[in-house]
mmCIF file of C-alpha atoms and ligand atoms in Angstrom:
data_model
loop_
_atom_site.group_PDB
_atom_site.id
_atom_site.type_symbol
_atom_site.label_atom_id
_atom_site.label_comp_id
_atom_site.label_asym_id
_atom_site.label_seq_id
_atom_site.Cartn_x
_atom_site.Cartn_y
_atom_site.Cartn_z
ATOM 1 C CA MET A 206 2.107 -18.884 16.080
ATOM 2 C CA SER A 207 0.566 -15.816 14.473
ATOM 3 C CA ARG A 208 1.562 -14.702 11.054
ATOM 4 C CA ILE A 209 3.638 -11.560 10.530
ATOM 5 C CA THR A 210 2.370 -8.697 8.413
ATOM 6 C CA LEU A 211 4.532 -5.825 7.243
ATOM 7 C CA VAL A 212 2.595 -2.754 6.086
ATOM 8 C CA THR A 213 4.511 0.063 4.444
ATOM 9 C CA GLY A 214 3.373 3.572 5.315
ATOM 10 C CA GLY A 215 1.324 2.370 8.309
ATOM 11 C CA MET A 216 1.083 5.823 9.823
ATOM 12 C CA GLY A 217 -0.842 7.109 6.860
ATOM 13 C CA GLY A 218 -4.626 7.186 6.506
ATOM 14 C CA LEU A 219 -5.040 3.850 4.751
ATOM 15 C CA GLY A 220 -2.006 2.191 6.306
ATOM 16 C CA GLU A 221 -3.219 2.758 9.829
ATOM 17 C CA ALA A 222 -6.596 1.167 9.052
ATOM 18 C CA ILE A 223 -4.816 -1.785 7.460
ATOM 19 C CA CYS A 224 -2.521 -2.247 10.464
ATOM 20 C CA MET A 225 -5.514 -2.191 12.841
ATOM 21 C CA LYS A 226 -7.546 -4.600 10.754
ATOM 22 C CA MET A 227 -4.672 -7.071 10.415
ATOM 23 C CA ALA A 228 -4.106 -6.951 14.167
ATOM 24 C CA ASP A 229 -7.854 -7.500 14.684
ATOM 25 C CA MET A 230 -7.514 -10.602 12.506
ATOM 26 C CA GLY A 231 -4.759 -11.984 14.732
ATOM 27 C CA TYR A 232 -1.686 -11.057 12.727
ATOM 28 C CA GLU A 233 1.447 -9.560 14.333
ATOM 29 C CA VAL A 234 1.933 -6.193 12.661
ATOM 30 C CA ALA A 235 5.046 -4.274 11.710
ATOM 31 C CA THR A 236 4.982 -1.075 9.808
ATOM 32 C CA THR A 237 7.460 1.326 8.183
ATOM 33 C CA TYR A 238 7.731 5.070 8.507
ATOM 34 C CA SER A 239 9.865 7.554 6.623
ATOM 35 C CA PRO A 240 13.261 8.036 8.313
ATOM 36 C CA GLY A 241 13.046 11.265 10.269
ATOM 37 C CA ASN A 242 9.294 11.162 10.803
ATOM 38 C CA SER A 243 9.154 12.547 14.362
ATOM 39 C CA LYS A 244 5.559 11.471 14.966
ATOM 40 C CA VAL A 245 6.287 7.793 15.271
ATOM 41 C CA THR A 246 6.586 7.625 19.099
ATOM 42 C CA ALA A 247 3.358 9.547 19.587
ATOM 43 C CA TRP A 248 1.598 7.382 16.966
ATOM 44 C CA LEU A 249 2.739 4.133 18.585
ATOM 45 C CA ALA A 250 1.550 5.462 21.966
ATOM 46 C CA GLU A 251 -1.839 6.452 20.481
ATOM 47 C CA MET A 252 -2.171 3.009 18.903
ATOM 48 C CA LYS A 253 -1.315 1.364 22.215
ATOM 49 C CA GLN A 254 -4.016 3.385 23.948
ATOM 50 C CA LYS A 255 -6.469 1.979 21.389
ATOM 51 C CA GLY A 256 -5.254 -1.519 22.240
ATOM 52 C CA TYR A 257 -2.844 -2.081 19.348
ATOM 53 C CA THR A 258 0.839 -2.954 19.849
ATOM 54 C CA PHE A 259 2.702 -2.371 16.597
ATOM 55 C CA ARG A 260 6.382 -2.307 15.805
ATOM 56 C CA ALA A 261 7.530 0.498 13.569
ATOM 57 C CA TYR A 262 10.728 0.577 11.548
ATOM 58 C CA PRO A 263 12.326 3.503 9.675
ATOM 59 C CA CYS A 264 12.512 2.763 5.966
ATOM 60 C CA ASP A 265 12.752 4.784 2.825
ATOM 61 C CA VAL A 266 10.829 2.496 0.552
ATOM 62 C CA ALA A 267 12.285 4.231 -2.473
ATOM 63 C CA SER A 268 15.744 2.885 -1.534
ATOM 64 C CA PHE A 269 16.636 -0.805 -2.027
ATOM 65 C CA GLU A 270 19.330 -0.663 0.715
ATOM 66 C CA SER A 271 16.918 0.918 3.211
ATOM 67 C CA ALA A 272 14.291 -1.714 2.392
ATOM 68 C CA GLN A 273 16.798 -4.540 2.893
ATOM 69 C CA GLU A 274 17.940 -3.144 6.250
ATOM 70 C CA CYS A 275 14.373 -2.639 7.406
ATOM 71 C CA ILE A 276 13.261 -6.159 6.535
ATOM 72 C CA ALA A 277 16.379 -7.668 8.100
ATOM 73 C CA LYS A 278 15.408 -5.926 11.399
ATOM 74 C CA VAL A 279 11.799 -7.050 11.150
ATOM 75 C CA VAL A 280 12.863 -10.645 10.553
ATOM 76 C CA LYS A 281 15.352 -10.516 13.456
ATOM 77 C CA ASP A 282 12.775 -9.043 15.874
ATOM 78 C CA MET A 283 9.603 -10.816 14.776
ATOM 79 C CA GLY A 284 10.404 -13.590 12.296
ATOM 80 C CA PRO A 285 9.856 -13.919 8.532
ATOM 81 C CA VAL A 286 7.262 -11.724 6.826
ATOM 82 C CA ASP A 287 4.193 -13.722 5.759
ATOM 83 C CA VAL A 288 2.110 -10.841 4.440
ATOM 84 C CA LEU A 289 3.580 -7.793 2.737
ATOM 85 C CA VAL A 290 1.306 -4.847 2.059
ATOM 86 C CA ASN A 291 2.978 -2.332 -0.261
ATOM 87 C CA ASN A 292 0.940 0.690 0.756
ATOM 88 C CA ALA A 293 3.382 3.641 1.024
ATOM 89 C CA GLY A 294 2.850 6.140 -1.740
ATOM 90 C CA ILE A 295 2.988 9.791 -2.698
ATOM 91 C CA THR A 296 1.562 12.140 -5.282
ATOM 92 C CA ARG A 297 3.273 15.059 -6.997
ATOM 93 C CA ASP A 298 0.508 16.227 -9.313
ATOM 94 C CA MET A 299 1.128 18.617 -12.202
ATOM 95 C CA THR A 300 0.414 18.562 -15.900
ATOM 96 C CA PHE A 301 2.900 16.823 -18.109
ATOM 97 C CA LYS A 302 3.888 20.190 -19.518
ATOM 98 C CA LYS A 303 5.092 21.311 -16.097
ATOM 99 C CA MET A 304 6.503 17.998 -14.938
ATOM 100 C CA ASP A 305 10.246 17.773 -14.513
ATOM 101 C CA SER A 306 12.313 14.619 -14.127
ATOM 102 C CA THR A 307 12.650 15.173 -10.348
ATOM 103 C CA ASN A 308 8.893 14.840 -9.817
ATOM 104 C CA TRP A 309 8.686 11.968 -12.240
ATOM 105 C CA ASP A 310 11.502 10.057 -10.567
ATOM 106 C CA LEU A 311 10.321 10.697 -7.027
ATOM 107 C CA VAL A 312 6.840 9.322 -7.712
ATOM 108 C CA MET A 313 8.128 6.318 -9.701
ATOM 109 C CA LYS A 314 10.679 5.471 -7.035
ATOM 110 C CA THR A 315 8.258 5.814 -4.096
ATOM 111 C CA ASN A 316 5.231 4.140 -5.610
ATOM 112 C CA LEU A 317 6.766 1.582 -8.014
ATOM 113 C CA ASP A 318 10.434 0.909 -7.325
ATOM 114 C CA SER A 319 9.347 0.444 -3.648
ATOM 115 C CA VAL A 320 7.361 -2.581 -4.654
ATOM 116 C CA PHE A 321 10.501 -4.258 -6.015
ATOM 117 C CA ASN A 322 12.546 -3.015 -3.032
ATOM 118 C CA MET A 323 10.199 -4.414 -0.401
ATOM 119 C CA THR A 324 9.139 -7.571 -2.159
ATOM 120 C CA LYS A 325 12.599 -8.763 -3.185
ATOM 121 C CA PRO A 326 13.864 -9.406 0.388
ATOM 122 C CA VAL A 327 10.716 -11.345 1.422
ATOM 123 C CA CYS A 328 9.550 -13.250 -1.664
ATOM 124 C CA ASP A 329 12.060 -16.136 -1.599
ATOM 125 C CA GLY A 330 11.320 -16.805 2.034
ATOM 126 C CA MET A 331 7.581 -16.961 1.250
ATOM 127 C CA THR A 332 8.093 -19.443 -1.590
ATOM 128 C CA ASP A 333 10.466 -21.559 0.510
ATOM 129 C CA ARG A 334 7.905 -21.725 3.316
ATOM 130 C CA GLY A 335 5.103 -22.401 0.852
ATOM 131 C CA TRP A 336 2.847 -19.551 2.022
ATOM 132 C CA GLY A 337 2.803 -15.805 1.440
ATOM 133 C CA ARG A 338 0.702 -12.866 0.456
ATOM 134 C CA ILE A 339 1.845 -9.773 -1.424
ATOM 135 C CA ILE A 340 -0.733 -7.032 -1.622
ATOM 136 C CA ASN A 341 -0.022 -3.918 -3.661
ATOM 137 C CA ILE A 342 -2.069 -0.777 -3.064
ATOM 138 C CA SER A 343 -2.468 0.892 -6.440
ATOM 139 C CA SER A 344 -5.137 3.362 -7.460
ATOM 140 C CA VAL A 345 -8.180 3.874 -9.747
ATOM 141 C CA ASN A 346 -6.009 6.422 -11.432
ATOM 142 C CA GLY A 347 -3.615 3.700 -12.483
ATOM 143 C CA GLN A 348 -6.548 1.988 -14.194
ATOM 144 C CA LYS A 349 -8.134 4.968 -15.933
ATOM 145 C CA GLY A 350 -5.470 7.719 -15.942
ATOM 146 C CA ALA A 351 -5.949 11.099 -14.301
ATOM 147 C CA PHE A 352 -5.311 14.663 -15.431
ATOM 148 C CA GLY A 353 -2.096 15.949 -13.848
ATOM 149 C CA GLN A 354 -0.919 12.474 -12.837
ATOM 150 C CA THR A 355 1.171 11.049 -15.629
ATOM 151 C CA ASN A 356 3.802 10.054 -13.014
ATOM 152 C CA TYR A 357 1.342 8.625 -10.489
ATOM 153 C CA SER A 358 -0.879 6.865 -13.052
ATOM 154 C CA ALA A 359 2.170 5.301 -14.679
ATOM 155 C CA ALA A 360 3.609 4.091 -11.348
ATOM 156 C CA LYS A 361 0.221 2.743 -10.131
ATOM 157 C CA ALA A 362 -0.431 0.948 -13.450
ATOM 158 C CA GLY A 363 3.098 -0.510 -13.225
ATOM 159 C CA MET A 364 2.303 -1.990 -9.869
ATOM 160 C CA HIS A 365 -0.309 -4.190 -11.402
ATOM 161 C CA GLY A 366 2.009 -5.351 -14.204
ATOM 162 C CA PHE A 367 4.352 -6.361 -11.435
ATOM 163 C CA SER A 368 1.555 -8.200 -9.538
ATOM 164 C CA LYS A 369 0.535 -10.209 -12.625
ATOM 165 C CA ALA A 370 4.059 -11.223 -13.616
ATOM 166 C CA LEU A 371 5.106 -12.246 -10.102
ATOM 167 C CA ALA A 372 1.771 -14.011 -9.467
ATOM 168 C CA LEU A 373 2.687 -16.318 -12.387
ATOM 169 C CA GLU A 374 6.144 -17.040 -11.008
ATOM 170 C CA VAL A 375 5.035 -17.936 -7.495
ATOM 171 C CA ALA A 376 1.603 -19.464 -8.163
ATOM 172 C CA ARG A 377 2.672 -23.000 -7.417
ATOM 173 C CA LYS A 378 4.439 -22.084 -4.183
ATOM 174 C CA GLY A 379 1.478 -20.982 -2.077
ATOM 175 C CA VAL A 380 2.141 -17.291 -2.590
ATOM 176 C CA THR A 381 -0.441 -14.916 -4.018
ATOM 177 C CA VAL A 382 0.194 -11.491 -5.449
ATOM 178 C CA ASN A 383 -2.656 -9.055 -5.931
ATOM 179 C CA THR A 384 -3.343 -5.417 -6.536
ATOM 180 C CA ILE A 385 -6.032 -3.331 -4.886
ATOM 181 C CA SER A 386 -7.117 -0.181 -6.752
ATOM 182 C CA PRO A 387 -8.977 2.163 -4.411
ATOM 183 C CA GLY A 388 -10.966 5.113 -5.656
ATOM 184 C CA TYR A 389 -11.146 8.239 -3.559
ATOM 185 C CA ILE A 390 -10.818 7.318 0.101
ATOM 186 C CA GLY A 391 -11.253 9.815 2.889
ATOM 187 C CA THR A 392 -7.653 10.061 4.036
ATOM 188 C CA LYS A 393 -5.528 13.224 4.307
ATOM 189 C CA MET A 394 -4.261 12.631 0.728
ATOM 190 C CA VAL A 395 -7.850 13.315 -0.397
ATOM 191 C CA THR A 396 -9.252 15.532 2.312
ATOM 192 C CA ALA A 397 -6.383 17.964 1.566
ATOM 193 C CA ILE A 398 -8.204 18.669 -1.714
ATOM 194 C CA ALA A 399 -10.090 21.965 -1.533
ATOM 195 C CA PRO A 400 -13.720 21.269 -0.312
ATOM 196 C CA GLU A 401 -15.214 23.042 -3.356
ATOM 197 C CA VAL A 402 -13.203 20.858 -5.704
ATOM 198 C CA LEU A 403 -14.219 17.721 -3.710
ATOM 199 C CA GLU A 404 -17.919 18.750 -3.870
ATOM 200 C CA SER A 405 -18.040 19.920 -7.465
ATOM 201 C CA LYS A 406 -15.491 17.686 -9.263
ATOM 202 C CA ILE A 407 -14.797 14.517 -7.299
ATOM 203 C CA LEU A 408 -17.974 13.411 -5.562
ATOM 204 C CA PRO A 409 -20.066 13.731 -8.758
ATOM 205 C CA GLN A 410 -17.775 11.141 -10.321
ATOM 206 C CA ILE A 411 -18.634 8.592 -7.672
ATOM 207 C CA PRO A 412 -22.004 6.841 -8.172
ATOM 208 C CA MET A 413 -22.235 6.132 -4.424
ATOM 209 C CA GLY A 414 -21.861 9.902 -3.849
ATOM 210 C CA ARG A 415 -19.328 9.554 -1.066
ATOM 211 C CA LEU A 416 -15.652 8.918 -0.395
ATOM 212 C CA GLY A 417 -14.577 5.406 0.567
ATOM 213 C CA LYS A 418 -13.620 4.607 4.090
ATOM 214 C CA PRO A 419 -10.075 3.391 4.949
ATOM 215 C CA GLU A 420 -11.717 0.483 6.849
ATOM 216 C CA GLU A 421 -13.409 -0.643 3.636
ATOM 217 C CA VAL A 422 -10.024 -1.010 1.926
ATOM 218 C CA ALA A 423 -8.521 -2.629 5.068
ATOM 219 C CA GLY A 424 -11.288 -5.243 5.011
ATOM 220 C CA LEU A 425 -10.318 -6.205 1.443
ATOM 221 C CA VAL A 426 -6.644 -6.431 2.418
ATOM 222 C CA ALA A 427 -7.589 -8.751 5.300
ATOM 223 C CA TYR A 428 -9.552 -10.961 2.900
ATOM 224 C CA LEU A 429 -6.664 -11.187 0.391
ATOM 225 C CA ALA A 430 -4.347 -12.038 3.296
ATOM 226 C CA SER A 431 -6.547 -14.883 4.503
ATOM 227 C CA ASP A 432 -6.386 -18.595 3.764
ATOM 228 C CA GLU A 433 -9.814 -18.299 2.098
ATOM 229 C CA ALA A 434 -8.255 -16.161 -0.680
ATOM 230 C CA ALA A 435 -5.685 -18.828 -1.598
ATOM 231 C CA PHE A 436 -7.051 -19.232 -5.151
ATOM 232 C CA LEU A 437 -7.127 -15.483 -5.856
ATOM 233 C CA THR A 438 -4.007 -14.240 -7.504
ATOM 234 C CA GLY A 439 -2.890 -11.778 -10.182
ATOM 235 C CA ALA A 440 -6.110 -9.815 -9.723
ATOM 236 C CA ASN A 441 -6.584 -6.059 -9.670
ATOM 237 C CA ILE A 442 -9.520 -5.453 -7.397
ATOM 238 C CA ALA A 443 -11.317 -2.145 -7.756
ATOM 239 C CA ILE A 444 -12.856 -0.553 -4.667
ATOM 240 C CA ASN A 445 -14.164 2.748 -5.864
ATOM 241 C CA GLY A 446 -17.921 3.216 -5.184
ATOM 242 C CA GLY A 447 -18.663 2.470 -8.830
ATOM 243 C CA GLN A 448 -16.472 5.304 -10.159
ATOM 244 C CA HIS A 449 -14.706 3.114 -12.695
ATOM 245 C CA MET A 450 -15.866 -0.335 -13.822
ATOM 246 C CA GLN A 451 -13.674 -2.534 -15.974
HETATM 247 P P1 NDP B 277 -1.018 9.034 3.222
HETATM 248 O O1 NDP B 277 -0.365 10.224 2.601
HETATM 249 O O2 NDP B 277 -1.952 9.217 4.395
HETATM 250 O O3 NDP B 277 0.062 7.957 3.653
HETATM 251 C C1 NDP B 277 1.122 7.630 2.811
HETATM 252 C C2 NDP B 277 2.140 6.853 3.629
HETATM 253 O O4 NDP B 277 3.272 6.575 2.811
HETATM 254 C C3 NDP B 277 2.653 7.643 4.815
HETATM 255 O O5 NDP B 277 2.588 6.806 5.966
HETATM 256 C C4 NDP B 277 4.127 7.918 4.470
HETATM 257 O O6 NDP B 277 4.980 7.816 5.559
HETATM 258 C C5 NDP B 277 4.440 6.777 3.488
HETATM 259 N N1 NDP B 277 5.548 7.108 2.640
HETATM 260 C C6 NDP B 277 5.609 8.066 1.681
HETATM 261 N N2 NDP B 277 6.830 8.102 1.127
HETATM 262 C C7 NDP B 277 7.579 7.132 1.762
HETATM 263 C C8 NDP B 277 8.913 6.700 1.658
HETATM 264 N N3 NDP B 277 9.756 7.175 0.751
HETATM 265 N N4 NDP B 277 9.352 5.693 2.467
HETATM 266 C C9 NDP B 277 8.518 5.162 3.391
HETATM 267 N N5 NDP B 277 7.204 5.554 3.532
HETATM 268 C C10 NDP B 277 6.782 6.528 2.749
HETATM 269 O O7 NDP B 277 -1.765 8.334 2.003
HETATM 270 P P2 NDP B 277 -2.993 7.294 1.985
HETATM 271 O O8 NDP B 277 -3.047 6.528 3.225
HETATM 272 O O9 NDP B 277 -4.160 7.995 1.495
HETATM 273 O O10 NDP B 277 -2.511 6.342 0.785
HETATM 274 C C11 NDP B 277 -1.950 5.071 1.001
HETATM 275 C C12 NDP B 277 -1.785 4.373 -0.337
HETATM 276 O O11 NDP B 277 -3.052 4.268 -1.004
HETATM 277 C C13 NDP B 277 -0.861 5.144 -1.320
HETATM 278 O O12 NDP B 277 -0.067 4.242 -2.036
HETATM 279 C C14 NDP B 277 -1.865 5.862 -2.223
HETATM 280 O O13 NDP B 277 -1.310 6.130 -3.502
HETATM 281 C C15 NDP B 277 -2.974 4.808 -2.273
HETATM 282 N N6 NDP B 277 -4.280 5.375 -2.613
HETATM 283 C C16 NDP B 277 -4.934 6.272 -1.812
HETATM 284 C C17 NDP B 277 -6.103 6.767 -2.215
HETATM 285 C C18 NDP B 277 -6.894 7.743 -1.373
HETATM 286 O O14 NDP B 277 -7.923 8.134 -1.828
HETATM 287 N N7 NDP B 277 -6.449 8.056 -0.199
HETATM 288 C C19 NDP B 277 -6.783 6.335 -3.414
HETATM 289 C C20 NDP B 277 -6.022 5.372 -4.195
HETATM 290 C C21 NDP B 277 -4.848 4.938 -3.788
HETATM 291 P P3 NDP B 277 5.540 9.119 6.287
HETATM 292 O O15 NDP B 277 4.306 9.942 6.699
HETATM 293 O O16 NDP B 277 6.298 8.561 7.457
HETATM 294 O O17 NDP B 277 6.347 9.820 5.262
#
């Protein structure tokens, strides 16, 4: 029987590539979308045309109740979640001087609280079954900080603190917990940046001189999810074209 993967934010640029790669690797794939996102039916149809059959569930990852309800439905329809990819995320960039508590809270809840909300309902099942993978999609800006991103950098750095602590707690139970920290990847989150800013400010920071591809991050997710990666836990893996080396 194939393993079940749940990817949050699967309709986004990175999430879609992760869903496709996991399906290519033989996993059954479920994803979440924001309640009210009207594009889900069209997206599922588009994926089907490309040969992918995904299930999509409404879920506000910032809400514990919504996450619980979503995962209960996934488990009922498909079975227990073996691989959880906490990928959903948002930015609300502004200098600290301009930042209000609304934009702080929103980013913390969506990027960091979501990791607790989604992991809590699946983690005990993974340890009981003696196999599981939790993969948290953080960011290079959680490793090095970024101007105008006190909220995002704090949330993304927090994800890795979570990964390390939980990795210790579940290490003997066949469950690994890891963080991936992508640099600039060519998704709409990044291509929305003005081309002149991309050319003059962002690309010069990247030794490889290009944006990363969603498929490159998806390949790393697939590796972390595999049996071959069983000894790899509590790591924060950078995938950033050499932009930031720790
Ligand atoms: P996108 O904006 O393309 O996708 C983000 C996804 O998150 C969307 O599918 C969105 O769903 C979902 N989402 C947002 N808020 C919620 C919520 N409250 N509940 C449920 N789902 C939600 O971004 P990317 O694909 O570029 O980014 C994916 C992840 O990778 C993020 O965590 C991001 O921080 C991280 N990252 C991205 C980088 C990049 O260069 N692109 C670099 C480093 C990290 P919906 O559309 O339905 O609202």
